Amino acid sequence: MDLIDILWKQDIDLGVGREVFDYRQKQKEYELEKQKKLEKEHQEQLLKEQEKALYAHLQLDEETGEFIPVQHSPPIEAAVVAQSVTNSLQGKSDLGQELFFDECLEILADTFQFETPEMTFPTAMVPVSEMNTSQSFLTTEQHHLPDSLQNAATNTGNVQEMEQAWQELLSIPELQCLGNQIDSLVDLSLYPNSEAMMETPNYVFHDPLLNIEKPAEDTGPVFSNDFVDSFPANVPTVNTNSTFNVETFCDDIFSLIDPKATNVPLTDNSGQSFTGLLNESLDITDLSLCKAFNENSPTEFNDSDSGISINTSPCSTSPGQSMGSPIYEDAHYSYSDAEMEDMDSTTENVHQNPTEKFHVPFTDDTFYALSPFVPHDTSFDIETQNPTEKELPVRPGQSKSPFTKDKSISRQEARFSRDEQRVKALKVPFSVDKIVNLPVDDFTVLMSKHQFNEAQVALIRDIRRRGKNKVAAQNCRKRKMENIVELESDLDKLKYEKEQLLAEKGEYNSSLRLLKKQLGTLYMDVFSKLRDEDGKPYSPQEYSLQQTKDGNVFLVPKAKKIEIKKEQI
DNA sequence: ATTAGATGTCATTAT
DNA sequence: GCATAATGACATCTA
């Protein structure tokens, strides 16, 4: 240690921080880590207990591997149960306390066994609440629902009020994220049995599973207050001309459903009420791509103008991130990002034009099968189609936060999924990768095989151009970096060479000096031995020794030498 | 809030 | 003349 101190004092770089040698500091760090570890273990234990409580109310379906609520035998009137739920919840909220998780589970597990519309619909709607709601939200929701919502809940025939109710729901600050996504409101004409939709305001924005996975302290009292404060006064104007985008809504809702946490069956929306839908069984994997909505759905591209997007981060405030199922006007055949944003807002024009519907034999499966950038995994499909899954809470037993994964999604992947979305939106039957990487001839052949309209051709060419340019840019940068590295290497080489040459020069100089010295000594030695006719030595000021080319040496008077030089001039 | 680096895109030029 | 590659410049995103 003393040596190290001495070295430090002498400013000697050891290549490591001093703390490496500092025992006390290391000990401190160790204690801190220990403390953190203990906290972590404690949290994990809590989480496990919560999971345990959850699974106590769920039953494993051996066929599907899903957990479904346990069916209790003693039947109670749904209304009574609902009332009891309300009462118990109200009692809790009146006390200003948050519900304990187990109590919520018990209440909801008891509640779910009845197939009343009020009970089934919330199950389907639960994911919506996952985005922004909390336990506090549940309690406040029940006590502070605006009148219009209550009216909408009771007046089952009033479509206008239903729309208003949706608008107001979306006006809730805590639901703005949802509002950003669902930029169009429910067009009840899509639902022959609108009665089911009338249940929406009665929807209890509470998810017991959510509370397992998302501790209440995250969004607790503050959230509640915000909601209470903002709701009554904040009923902004919403575009009532907007229509509900079934596909987007489906993606938004169902991508948020944790397949393991619910057995809510959903199949098709067209011509069926939500209530009916919820009572039918459905393979949960269908929800991943929402095939039921993608296929033969007249509202497939029914994006509205307020930015709803299946590919939009729900809480994103950046317009640059807004995208989705863009349909472009015929007048625009360039699809720069900026234009995409503009065009997203003009999709209604396209929908009004029936000639814009293309029917290319193409399914999602083939689409994704063709794309090397989209793993053939349903879960990923959900993710690529709907980044709102980012908002999913951690599943029971799943330690990794979904946010960590989202961060790891590379920009390139995001870009490709964006183009994939565009390609899909225009029903182009091959993948972005194919469009970009196919050789010219193959690409031409491929293009000639299909009858594309101008919009499709423009999109394909744009994607190919950008894709090629992207690769070119990457290569260019790579080359540039390689050149820089090469030049740096050359520079180092030249520096080394210069040093070598300088060293050589020094050696030569010193040897030259030595030779000159020796020559001078020899010269003086020879000169001092020369004698004239009188036996006297010659004066070095008057005479000098000169050597001719043939090797002979002459004693030359310096004056004469000057004369000779003058003569030469 | 700032900033550097990475990346995508566009415009232009070269091949 | 066209398609493609190369590259500088700019915008945007991210750590």
Coordinates of C-alpha atoms (C1' of nucleotides) in Angstrom, one line a residue:
Chain A
M1 CA 0.0 0.0 0.0
D2 CA 2.8 2.3 0.8
L3 CA 4.4 1.7 -2.6
I4 CA 1.1 2.4 -4.3
D5 CA 0.8 5.6 -2.3
I6 CA 4.3 6.6 -3.4
L7 CA 3.5 5.7 -7.0
W8 CA 0.4 7.8 -6.8
K9 CA 2.3 10.7 -5.3
Q10 CA 4.7 10.4 -8.2
D11 CA 1.8 10.6 -10.6
I12 CA 2.5 7.2 -12.0
D13 CA -0.3 5.9 -14.1
L14 CA -1.2 2.4 -12.9
G15 CA -4.0 2.0 -15.3
V16 CA -6.6 1.6 -12.6
G17 CA -8.4 3.8 -10.2
R18 CA -7.0 4.3 -6.8
E19 CA -10.2 2.9 -5.3
V20 CA -9.1 -0.5 -6.5
F21 CA -6.5 -0.5 -3.8
D22 CA -8.6 1.3 -1.3
Y23 CA -9.7 -1.4 1.1
R24 CA -12.2 0.8 3.0
Q25 CA -13.9 2.0 -0.2
K26 CA -14.2 -1.6 -1.4
Q27 CA -15.7 -2.6 1.8
K28 CA -18.3 0.2 1.6
E29 CA -19.2 -0.8 -1.9
Y30 CA -19.6 -4.4 -0.8
E31 CA -22.0 -3.4 2.0
L32 CA -24.0 -1.3 -0.4
E33 CA -24.3 -4.2 -2.8
K34 CA -25.3 -6.4 0.1
Q35 CA -28.1 -4.0 1.1
K36 CA -29.3 -3.8 -2.5
K37 CA -29.4 -7.6 -2.8
L38 CA -31.4 -7.9 0.4
E39 CA -33.9 -5.3 -0.9
K40 CA -34.2 -7.2 -4.2
E41 CA -34.8 -10.5 -2.5
H42 CA -37.5 -8.9 -0.4
Q43 CA -39.2 -7.5 -3.5
E44 CA -39.0 -10.8 -5.2
Q45 CA -40.5 -12.5 -2.3
L46 CA -43.4 -10.1 -2.3
L47 CA -43.9 -10.7 -6.0
K48 CA -44.0 -14.4 -5.5
E49 CA -46.6 -14.1 -2.8
Q50 CA -48.7 -12.0 -5.0
E51 CA -48.4 -14.5 -7.8
K52 CA -49.3 -17.2 -5.4
A53 CA -52.4 -15.4 -4.5
L54 CA -53.3 -14.9 -8.1
Y55 CA -52.9 -18.5 -9.0
A56 CA -55.0 -19.5 -6.0
H57 CA -57.9 -18.0 -7.9
L58 CA -56.9 -19.3 -11.3
Q59 CA -57.1 -22.8 -12.7
L60 CA -54.7 -24.2 -15.2
D61 CA -56.4 -25.2 -18.4
E62 CA -54.5 -28.3 -19.4
E63 CA -55.4 -27.9 -23.1
T64 CA -54.4 -24.4 -23.6
G65 CA -52.0 -23.9 -20.8
E66 CA -53.8 -20.8 -19.8
F67 CA -55.0 -19.8 -16.4
I68 CA -58.7 -19.3 -16.0
P69 CA -60.7 -18.1 -13.1
V70 CA -61.9 -20.9 -10.8
Q71 CA -65.6 -21.5 -11.1
H72 CA -67.2 -21.4 -7.7
S73 CA -70.3 -23.3 -7.1
P74 CA -72.6 -21.1 -5.1
P75 CA -74.3 -18.9 -7.6
I76 CA -75.2 -15.4 -6.5
E77 CA -77.2 -12.8 -8.4
A78 CA -74.9 -10.8 -10.6
A79 CA -76.4 -7.6 -9.5
V80 CA -75.8 -8.5 -5.9
V81 CA -72.3 -9.3 -6.6
A82 CA -71.8 -6.2 -8.6
Q83 CA -73.3 -4.3 -5.8
S84 CA -71.1 -6.0 -3.3
V85 CA -68.1 -5.2 -5.4
T86 CA -69.1 -1.7 -5.6
N87 CA -69.8 -1.5 -1.9
S88 CA -66.6 -3.1 -0.9
L89 CA -64.6 -1.0 -3.3
Q90 CA -66.5 2.1 -2.1
G91 CA -65.9 1.2 1.4
K92 CA -62.2 1.0 0.8
S93 CA -62.1 4.2 -1.2
D94 CA -64.1 6.0 1.4
L95 CA -61.6 5.1 3.9
G96 CA -59.0 6.5 1.6
Q97 CA -57.2 3.3 1.5
E98 CA -56.2 1.3 -1.5
L99 CA -57.5 -2.2 -2.0
F100 CA -55.3 -5.0 -1.0
F101 CA -54.5 -7.2 -3.9
D102 CA -55.9 -10.3 -2.4
E103 CA -59.2 -8.6 -1.7
C104 CA -59.4 -7.4 -5.2
L105 CA -58.7 -10.9 -6.5
E106 CA -61.3 -12.4 -4.3
I107 CA -63.9 -9.9 -5.4
L108 CA -63.1 -10.2 -9.0
A109 CA -62.7 -13.9 -9.0
D110 CA -66.2 -14.2 -7.5
T111 CA -67.5 -11.7 -10.0
F112 CA -66.1 -13.3 -13.1
Q113 CA -68.1 -16.4 -12.7
F114 CA -71.3 -14.7 -14.0
E115 CA -71.8 -14.0 -17.6
T116 CA -73.7 -10.8 -17.3
P117 CA -72.7 -8.2 -19.8
E118 CA -71.4 -6.0 -17.1
M119 CA -69.1 -8.7 -15.9
T120 CA -67.9 -9.9 -19.3
F121 CA -67.2 -6.7 -20.9
P122 CA -64.8 -5.4 -18.2
T123 CA -62.8 -8.5 -18.7
A124 CA -62.2 -7.7 -22.3
M125 CA -61.6 -4.1 -21.6
V126 CA -59.1 -4.7 -18.8
P127 CA -56.1 -4.2 -21.1
V128 CA -57.1 -0.7 -21.8
S129 CA -56.9 0.1 -18.2
E130 CA -53.5 -1.4 -18.1
M131 CA -52.1 1.5 -19.8
N132 CA -52.9 4.1 -17.2
T133 CA -55.1 2.9 -14.5
S134 CA -54.4 1.8 -11.1
Q135 CA -56.2 0.8 -8.0
S136 CA -56.8 4.4 -7.2
F137 CA -58.3 4.8 -10.6
L138 CA -60.7 2.1 -9.9
T139 CA -62.0 3.7 -6.9
T140 CA -62.2 7.2 -8.2
E141 CA -63.7 6.0 -11.5
Q142 CA -66.6 4.6 -9.6
H143 CA -67.3 7.7 -7.7
H144 CA -66.5 10.4 -10.2
L145 CA -67.8 9.2 -13.4
P146 CA -69.2 12.2 -15.3
D147 CA -72.9 12.4 -15.7
S148 CA -72.6 11.8 -19.4
L149 CA -70.9 8.5 -18.8
Q150 CA -73.5 7.5 -16.3
N151 CA -76.2 8.4 -18.8
A152 CA -74.5 6.5 -21.5
A153 CA -74.4 3.6 -19.3
T154 CA -78.0 3.6 -18.7
N155 CA -79.4 4.9 -21.9
T156 CA -78.7 2.0 -24.2
G157 CA -80.2 3.4 -27.3
N158 CA -78.5 6.7 -27.4
V159 CA -75.6 6.5 -29.9
Q160 CA -74.7 10.1 -29.6
E161 CA -74.2 9.8 -25.9
M162 CA -72.2 6.8 -26.3
E163 CA -69.8 8.6 -28.6
Q164 CA -69.7 11.4 -26.2
A165 CA -68.9 9.0 -23.4
W166 CA -66.0 7.7 -25.4
Q167 CA -64.8 11.1 -26.1
E168 CA -64.9 11.9 -22.5
L169 CA -63.1 8.7 -21.6
L170 CA -60.4 9.7 -24.0
S171 CA -60.3 13.2 -22.6
I172 CA -59.3 11.8 -19.3
P173 CA -55.6 12.8 -18.9
E174 CA -54.8 9.4 -17.6
L175 CA -56.2 7.9 -20.7
Q176 CA -54.5 10.3 -23.1
C177 CA -52.2 7.6 -24.0
L178 CA -55.1 5.5 -25.1
G179 CA -56.5 8.6 -26.8
N180 CA -53.3 9.0 -28.7
Q181 CA -53.7 5.6 -30.1
I182 CA -57.4 5.4 -30.5
D183 CA -57.8 8.6 -32.4
S184 CA -61.1 7.7 -33.7
L185 CA -64.1 7.0 -31.6
V186 CA -66.5 4.2 -31.7
D187 CA -68.8 4.1 -34.6
L188 CA -71.6 2.2 -33.2
S189 CA -73.0 1.4 -36.6
L190 CA -70.3 -1.2 -36.7
Y191 CA -72.0 -3.0 -33.9
P192 CA -75.5 -4.1 -34.7
N193 CA -76.0 -4.8 -31.2
S194 CA -75.0 -1.6 -29.7
E195 CA -76.3 -2.5 -26.4
A196 CA -73.1 -4.2 -25.6
M197 CA -71.2 -1.1 -26.3
M198 CA -73.4 0.7 -24.0
E199 CA -71.8 -1.2 -21.3
T200 CA -68.5 0.6 -21.9
P201 CA -69.1 3.4 -19.4
N202 CA -69.8 0.8 -16.8
Y203 CA -66.5 -0.7 -17.4
V204 CA -64.5 -0.9 -14.3
F205 CA -61.0 0.3 -15.2
H206 CA -59.3 -2.1 -13.0
D207 CA -57.3 -5.1 -13.6
P208 CA -56.4 -7.3 -10.7
L209 CA -53.5 -8.7 -12.6
L210 CA -52.2 -5.4 -13.3
N211 CA -52.0 -4.7 -9.7
I212 CA -50.0 -7.8 -9.1
E213 CA -47.5 -6.8 -11.6
K214 CA -47.6 -3.0 -11.1
P215 CA -47.3 -2.0 -7.5
A216 CA -49.7 0.6 -6.4
E217 CA -47.1 3.0 -5.2
D218 CA -46.2 3.7 -8.8
T219 CA -49.3 5.5 -9.7
G220 CA -51.0 5.7 -6.4
P221 CA -52.5 8.8 -4.7
V222 CA -51.2 11.3 -7.1
F223 CA -52.7 9.7 -10.0
S224 CA -56.0 9.5 -8.2
N225 CA -56.0 13.1 -7.4
D226 CA -55.1 14.1 -10.9
F227 CA -58.0 12.2 -12.2
V228 CA -60.5 13.6 -9.8
D229 CA -59.4 17.1 -10.3
S230 CA -59.2 17.0 -14.0
F231 CA -62.1 15.0 -15.0
P232 CA -65.2 17.1 -14.3
A233 CA -63.7 20.2 -15.9
N234 CA -61.9 18.7 -18.6
V235 CA -64.2 17.7 -21.4
P236 CA -62.5 18.8 -24.5
T237 CA -63.9 18.8 -27.9
V238 CA -63.2 15.7 -29.8
N239 CA -63.8 15.1 -33.4
T240 CA -67.1 13.3 -33.5
N241 CA -66.8 12.6 -37.2
S242 CA -64.1 10.1 -36.5
T243 CA -64.9 6.5 -36.8
F244 CA -63.7 3.7 -34.8
N245 CA -60.9 1.8 -36.3
V246 CA -61.7 -1.7 -35.5
E247 CA -58.4 -3.1 -36.4
T248 CA -56.4 -0.6 -34.5
F249 CA -58.7 -0.9 -31.6
C250 CA -58.4 -4.6 -31.7
D251 CA -54.7 -4.4 -31.8
D252 CA -54.7 -1.9 -29.0
I253 CA -56.9 -3.9 -26.8
F254 CA -55.9 -7.4 -27.5
S255 CA -52.3 -6.9 -27.7
L256 CA -52.5 -5.7 -24.1
I257 CA -54.2 -8.9 -23.0
D258 CA -51.9 -11.1 -21.3
P259 CA -52.8 -14.5 -22.9
K260 CA -51.8 -16.2 -19.7
A261 CA -53.8 -14.1 -17.5
T262 CA -57.1 -14.2 -19.3
N263 CA -59.2 -16.6 -21.1
V264 CA -61.5 -14.1 -22.6
P265 CA -62.6 -15.5 -25.9
L266 CA -62.8 -13.2 -28.9
T267 CA -63.3 -14.1 -32.5
D268 CA -64.9 -11.7 -34.8
N269 CA -66.3 -8.3 -34.4
S270 CA -68.4 -7.9 -37.5
G271 CA -72.0 -8.4 -36.9
Q272 CA -71.6 -9.5 -33.3
S273 CA -71.9 -7.7 -30.1
F274 CA -69.1 -7.6 -27.7
T275 CA -71.1 -9.5 -25.3
G276 CA -71.6 -12.3 -27.8
L277 CA -68.1 -12.2 -28.7
L278 CA -66.9 -12.5 -25.2
N279 CA -69.0 -15.6 -24.7
E280 CA -67.4 -17.5 -27.5
S281 CA -64.2 -19.3 -27.4
L282 CA -61.2 -18.2 -29.3
D283 CA -57.7 -19.3 -29.8
I284 CA -55.7 -16.6 -28.1
T285 CA -53.1 -16.8 -30.8
D286 CA -55.5 -15.4 -33.2
L287 CA -55.4 -12.2 -31.3
S288 CA -51.8 -11.7 -32.0
L289 CA -52.3 -10.8 -35.6
C290 CA -55.9 -10.0 -35.1
K291 CA -56.8 -12.0 -38.2
A292 CA -60.4 -11.7 -37.6
F293 CA -60.1 -8.0 -38.1
N294 CA -57.6 -8.0 -40.8
E295 CA -59.4 -10.3 -43.1
N296 CA -62.2 -9.0 -45.2
S297 CA -62.7 -6.2 -42.8
P298 CA -64.0 -3.1 -44.6
T299 CA -62.6 -0.9 -41.9
E300 CA -59.2 -2.3 -42.1
F301 CA -57.5 1.0 -43.0
N302 CA -59.9 3.1 -41.2
D303 CA -57.3 5.3 -39.7
S304 CA -58.7 8.5 -38.6
D305 CA -57.0 11.9 -38.4
S306 CA -56.1 12.1 -34.8
G307 CA -53.1 9.9 -35.0
I308 CA -54.3 6.6 -33.9
S309 CA -51.7 4.1 -34.9
I310 CA -51.1 0.5 -34.1
N311 CA -47.5 1.3 -34.3
T312 CA -47.5 4.4 -32.2
S313 CA -46.1 4.5 -28.8
P314 CA -49.1 5.3 -26.8
C315 CA -47.5 8.0 -24.7
S316 CA -45.3 9.4 -27.4
T317 CA -45.6 13.1 -27.9
S318 CA -43.3 13.0 -30.9
P319 CA -45.2 13.2 -34.1
G320 CA -42.2 11.6 -35.8
Q321 CA -43.1 8.4 -34.1
S322 CA -46.6 8.4 -35.3
M323 CA -47.3 5.9 -37.9
G324 CA -49.5 3.0 -38.5
S325 CA -51.5 1.9 -41.5
P326 CA -50.9 4.7 -43.8
I327 CA -52.9 4.9 -46.9
Y328 CA -51.7 7.5 -49.4
E329 CA -53.4 9.7 -51.7
D330 CA -53.0 9.0 -55.3
A331 CA -51.5 12.4 -55.7
H332 CA -48.6 11.5 -53.5
Y333 CA -46.2 8.9 -54.7
S334 CA -43.3 9.9 -52.6
Y335 CA -43.3 8.5 -49.1
S336 CA -40.8 10.4 -47.1
D337 CA -41.3 10.3 -43.4
A338 CA -42.6 13.8 -43.3
E339 CA -45.1 13.1 -45.9
M340 CA -46.1 10.0 -44.2
E341 CA -47.2 12.0 -41.2
D342 CA -49.2 14.3 -43.5
M343 CA -50.7 11.4 -45.3
D344 CA -51.7 9.7 -42.1
S345 CA -54.1 12.4 -41.7
T346 CA -55.7 12.0 -45.1
T347 CA -56.6 8.5 -45.0
E348 CA -60.3 9.2 -44.9
N349 CA -60.1 10.4 -48.4
V350 CA -58.8 7.1 -49.4
H351 CA -61.5 5.2 -47.7
Q352 CA -64.1 7.2 -49.3
N353 CA -62.8 6.0 -52.6
P354 CA -63.8 2.4 -53.1
T355 CA -61.5 2.0 -56.1
E356 CA -58.6 2.1 -53.7
K357 CA -59.3 -1.3 -52.4
F358 CA -56.9 -3.9 -53.7
H359 CA -57.4 -7.5 -53.5
V360 CA -54.1 -9.2 -53.7
P361 CA -54.1 -12.8 -52.5
F362 CA -52.0 -12.3 -49.5
T363 CA -52.1 -13.2 -45.9
D364 CA -50.3 -12.1 -42.8
D365 CA -48.7 -15.4 -42.6
T366 CA -47.1 -15.2 -46.0
F367 CA -46.2 -11.7 -45.3
Y368 CA -44.3 -12.5 -42.2
A369 CA -42.9 -15.6 -43.6
L370 CA -41.3 -13.6 -46.3
S371 CA -39.8 -11.1 -44.0
P372 CA -36.5 -12.1 -42.5
F373 CA -36.8 -9.2 -40.1
V374 CA -39.9 -10.5 -38.5
P375 CA -39.3 -13.6 -36.5
H376 CA -42.0 -16.1 -37.0
D377 CA -43.3 -15.8 -33.5
T378 CA -46.7 -14.7 -32.6
S379 CA -45.5 -12.8 -29.7
F380 CA -43.2 -10.8 -31.8
D381 CA -46.0 -10.2 -34.3
I382 CA -47.9 -8.6 -31.6
E383 CA -45.0 -6.5 -30.8
T384 CA -44.1 -5.4 -34.2
Q385 CA -47.7 -4.7 -35.0
N386 CA -48.4 -3.0 -31.8
P387 CA -45.7 -1.4 -29.8
T388 CA -48.3 -0.6 -27.2
E389 CA -47.4 -3.9 -25.8
K390 CA -44.6 -2.0 -24.3
E391 CA -47.2 -0.9 -21.8
L392 CA -47.9 -4.4 -20.7
P393 CA -47.0 -4.9 -17.1
V394 CA -44.7 -7.7 -16.1
R395 CA -46.3 -11.0 -16.1
P396 CA -46.4 -13.0 -13.0
G397 CA -43.1 -14.6 -12.6
Q398 CA -41.6 -12.6 -15.3
S399 CA -38.8 -10.6 -13.8
K400 CA -37.7 -8.8 -16.9
S401 CA -39.6 -5.6 -17.6
P402 CA -40.9 -5.2 -21.1
F403 CA -39.3 -1.8 -21.4
T404 CA -35.9 -3.5 -21.4
K405 CA -36.8 -5.4 -24.5
D406 CA -38.2 -2.3 -26.3
K407 CA -35.0 -0.5 -25.7
S408 CA -33.1 -3.2 -27.4
I409 CA -35.1 -3.0 -30.5
S410 CA -32.7 -1.6 -33.0
R411 CA -33.5 1.4 -35.1
Q412 CA -33.1 -0.7 -38.2
E413 CA -35.6 -3.1 -37.0
A414 CA -38.0 -0.3 -36.2
R415 CA -37.4 1.2 -39.6
F416 CA -38.1 -2.1 -41.3
S417 CA -41.2 -2.7 -39.4
R418 CA -42.3 0.7 -40.4
D419 CA -41.8 -0.1 -44.0
E420 CA -43.4 -3.4 -43.4
Q421 CA -46.4 -1.6 -42.1
R422 CA -46.6 0.5 -45.2
V423 CA -46.1 -2.5 -47.4
K424 CA -48.8 -4.3 -45.5
A425 CA -51.1 -1.4 -45.6
L426 CA -51.0 -1.3 -49.4
K427 CA -51.2 -5.1 -49.5
V428 CA -47.9 -5.5 -51.4
P429 CA -47.4 -9.3 -51.5
F430 CA -43.7 -9.4 -50.7
S431 CA -41.5 -8.3 -47.9
V432 CA -39.4 -5.2 -47.6
D433 CA -36.4 -7.3 -47.6
K434 CA -37.3 -8.8 -50.9
I435 CA -38.1 -5.4 -52.3
V436 CA -34.7 -4.1 -51.3
N437 CA -32.4 -7.0 -51.8
L438 CA -33.7 -8.6 -54.9
P439 CA -31.4 -8.2 -58.0
V440 CA -32.6 -5.8 -60.6
D441 CA -33.7 -8.5 -63.0
D442 CA -35.5 -10.5 -60.4
F443 CA -37.1 -7.3 -59.1
T444 CA -38.3 -6.4 -62.5
V445 CA -39.7 -9.8 -63.1
L446 CA -41.4 -9.7 -59.8
M447 CA -42.9 -6.3 -60.5
S448 CA -44.2 -7.4 -63.9
K449 CA -45.9 -10.5 -62.3
H450 CA -48.2 -8.3 -60.3
Q451 CA -50.6 -5.7 -61.2
F452 CA -49.8 -2.8 -58.9
N453 CA -51.4 0.5 -58.9
E454 CA -49.4 3.7 -58.9
A455 CA -49.4 4.0 -55.1
Q456 CA -48.1 0.5 -54.7
V457 CA -45.4 1.0 -57.3
A458 CA -44.4 4.3 -55.8
L459 CA -44.1 2.7 -52.4
I460 CA -42.2 -0.3 -53.6
R461 CA -39.7 1.9 -55.5
D462 CA -39.4 4.2 -52.6
I463 CA -38.7 1.4 -50.3
R464 CA -36.2 -0.1 -52.7
R465 CA -34.5 3.3 -53.2
R466 CA -34.3 4.0 -49.5
G467 CA -33.2 0.5 -48.7
K468 CA -30.5 0.5 -51.3
N469 CA -29.4 3.9 -50.2
K470 CA -29.4 2.8 -46.6
V471 CA -27.1 0.0 -47.5
A472 CA -25.0 2.3 -49.6
A473 CA -24.7 4.7 -46.7
Q474 CA -23.7 2.0 -44.4
N475 CA -21.1 0.8 -46.8
C476 CA -19.9 4.3 -47.4
R477 CA -19.5 4.9 -43.7
K478 CA -17.8 1.6 -43.3
R479 CA -15.4 2.6 -46.1
K480 CA -14.9 5.9 -44.6
M481 CA -14.1 4.5 -41.3
E482 CA -11.8 1.9 -42.9
N483 CA -10.1 4.7 -44.8
I484 CA -9.7 6.7 -41.6
V485 CA -8.2 3.7 -39.9
E486 CA -5.9 3.0 -42.9
L487 CA -4.8 6.6 -43.0
E488 CA -4.2 6.6 -39.2
S489 CA -2.2 3.4 -39.7
D490 CA -0.2 5.0 -42.5
L491 CA 0.4 8.0 -40.4
D492 CA 1.7 5.9 -37.6
K493 CA 3.9 4.0 -40.1
L494 CA 5.2 7.3 -41.5
K495 CA 5.9 8.7 -38.0
Y496 CA 7.8 5.6 -37.2
E497 CA 9.7 5.8 -40.4
K498 CA 10.5 9.4 -39.8
E499 CA 11.8 8.6 -36.3
Q500 CA 13.9 5.9 -37.8
L501 CA 15.3 8.2 -40.4
L502 CA 16.0 10.9 -37.9
A503 CA 17.8 8.4 -35.8
E504 CA 19.8 7.3 -38.8
K505 CA 20.6 10.9 -39.6
G506 CA 21.9 11.4 -36.1
E507 CA 24.1 8.4 -36.4
Y508 CA 25.4 9.6 -39.8
N509 CA 26.0 13.1 -38.4
S510 CA 27.9 11.8 -35.5
S511 CA 30.0 9.5 -37.7
L512 CA 30.5 12.4 -40.1
R513 CA 31.7 14.6 -37.2
L514 CA 34.1 11.8 -36.2
L515 CA 35.5 11.5 -39.7
K516 CA 35.9 15.3 -40.0
K517 CA 37.7 15.3 -36.7
Q518 CA 39.9 12.5 -37.8
L519 CA 40.5 14.2 -41.1
G520 CA 41.4 17.4 -39.4
T521 CA 43.8 15.6 -37.1
L522 CA 45.4 13.8 -40.1
Y523 CA 45.6 17.0 -42.1
M524 CA 47.3 18.8 -39.2
D525 CA 49.6 15.9 -38.7
V526 CA 50.6 15.8 -42.4
F527 CA 50.8 19.6 -42.7
S528 CA 52.9 19.9 -39.6
K529 CA 55.4 17.5 -41.1
L530 CA 55.9 19.4 -44.3
R531 CA 59.1 21.6 -44.5
D532 CA 60.2 24.2 -47.0
E533 CA 63.7 24.5 -48.5
D534 CA 64.9 26.2 -45.4
G535 CA 63.6 23.4 -43.2
K536 CA 60.9 25.6 -41.8
P537 CA 57.3 24.4 -41.4
Y538 CA 54.7 25.9 -43.7
S539 CA 52.2 28.4 -42.2
P540 CA 48.6 27.0 -42.3
Q541 CA 47.4 30.5 -42.9
E542 CA 49.4 30.8 -46.2
Y543 CA 49.3 27.2 -47.4
S544 CA 46.8 24.4 -47.6
L545 CA 46.9 20.8 -48.8
Q546 CA 44.8 20.1 -51.8
Q547 CA 44.0 16.7 -53.3
T548 CA 43.5 16.2 -57.0
K549 CA 41.2 13.7 -58.6
D550 CA 44.0 11.3 -59.3
G551 CA 44.8 11.1 -55.6
N552 CA 47.9 13.2 -55.6
V553 CA 48.2 15.8 -52.8
F554 CA 49.7 19.2 -53.4
L555 CA 50.7 22.0 -51.1
V556 CA 48.9 25.0 -52.5
P557 CA 49.5 28.6 -51.4
K558 CA 46.1 30.1 -50.3
A559 CA 46.6 33.3 -52.2
K560 CA 47.2 31.3 -55.4
K561 CA 44.1 29.4 -54.7
I562 CA 42.1 32.6 -54.5
E563 CA 43.7 33.7 -57.8
I564 CA 42.8 30.4 -59.4
K565 CA 39.2 30.8 -58.2
K566 CA 39.2 34.3 -59.5
E567 CA 40.4 33.1 -62.9
Q568 CA 37.7 30.6 -63.0
I569 CA 35.1 33.2 -62.4
Chain B
dA1 C1' -30.6 20.0 -20.9
dT2 C1' -26.7 19.0 -23.5
dT3 C1' -23.9 16.4 -26.5
dA4 C1' -21.6 13.0 -29.2
dG5 C1' -22.3 9.1 -31.9
dA6 C1' -25.3 6.2 -34.8
dT7 C1' -28.4 5.9 -38.4
dG8 C1' -31.7 7.1 -42.0
dT9 C1' -32.8 10.0 -45.7
dC10 C1' -32.2 13.3 -49.5
dA11 C1' -29.7 15.6 -53.1
dT12 C1' -26.2 15.4 -56.0
dT13 C1' -22.5 13.4 -58.6
dA14 C1' -20.0 9.4 -60.4
dT15 C1' -20.0 5.0 -62.6
Chain C
dG1 C1' -30.7 7.9 -70.7
dC2 C1' -31.4 5.0 -66.9
dA3 C1' -30.2 2.4 -62.8
dT4 C1' -27.3 2.1 -59.2
dA5 C1' -23.5 3.3 -56.2
dA6 C1' -21.0 6.8 -53.6
dT7 C1' -21.0 10.6 -50.7
dG8 C1' -21.9 15.1 -48.4
dA9 C1' -25.3 17.2 -45.6
dC10 C1' -28.9 17.2 -42.7
dA11 C1' -32.4 15.4 -39.3
dT12 C1' -33.5 12.4 -35.8
dC13 C1' -32.8 9.2 -32.2
dT14 C1' -30.4 7.4 -28.3
dA15 C1' -27.3 6.8 -24.6

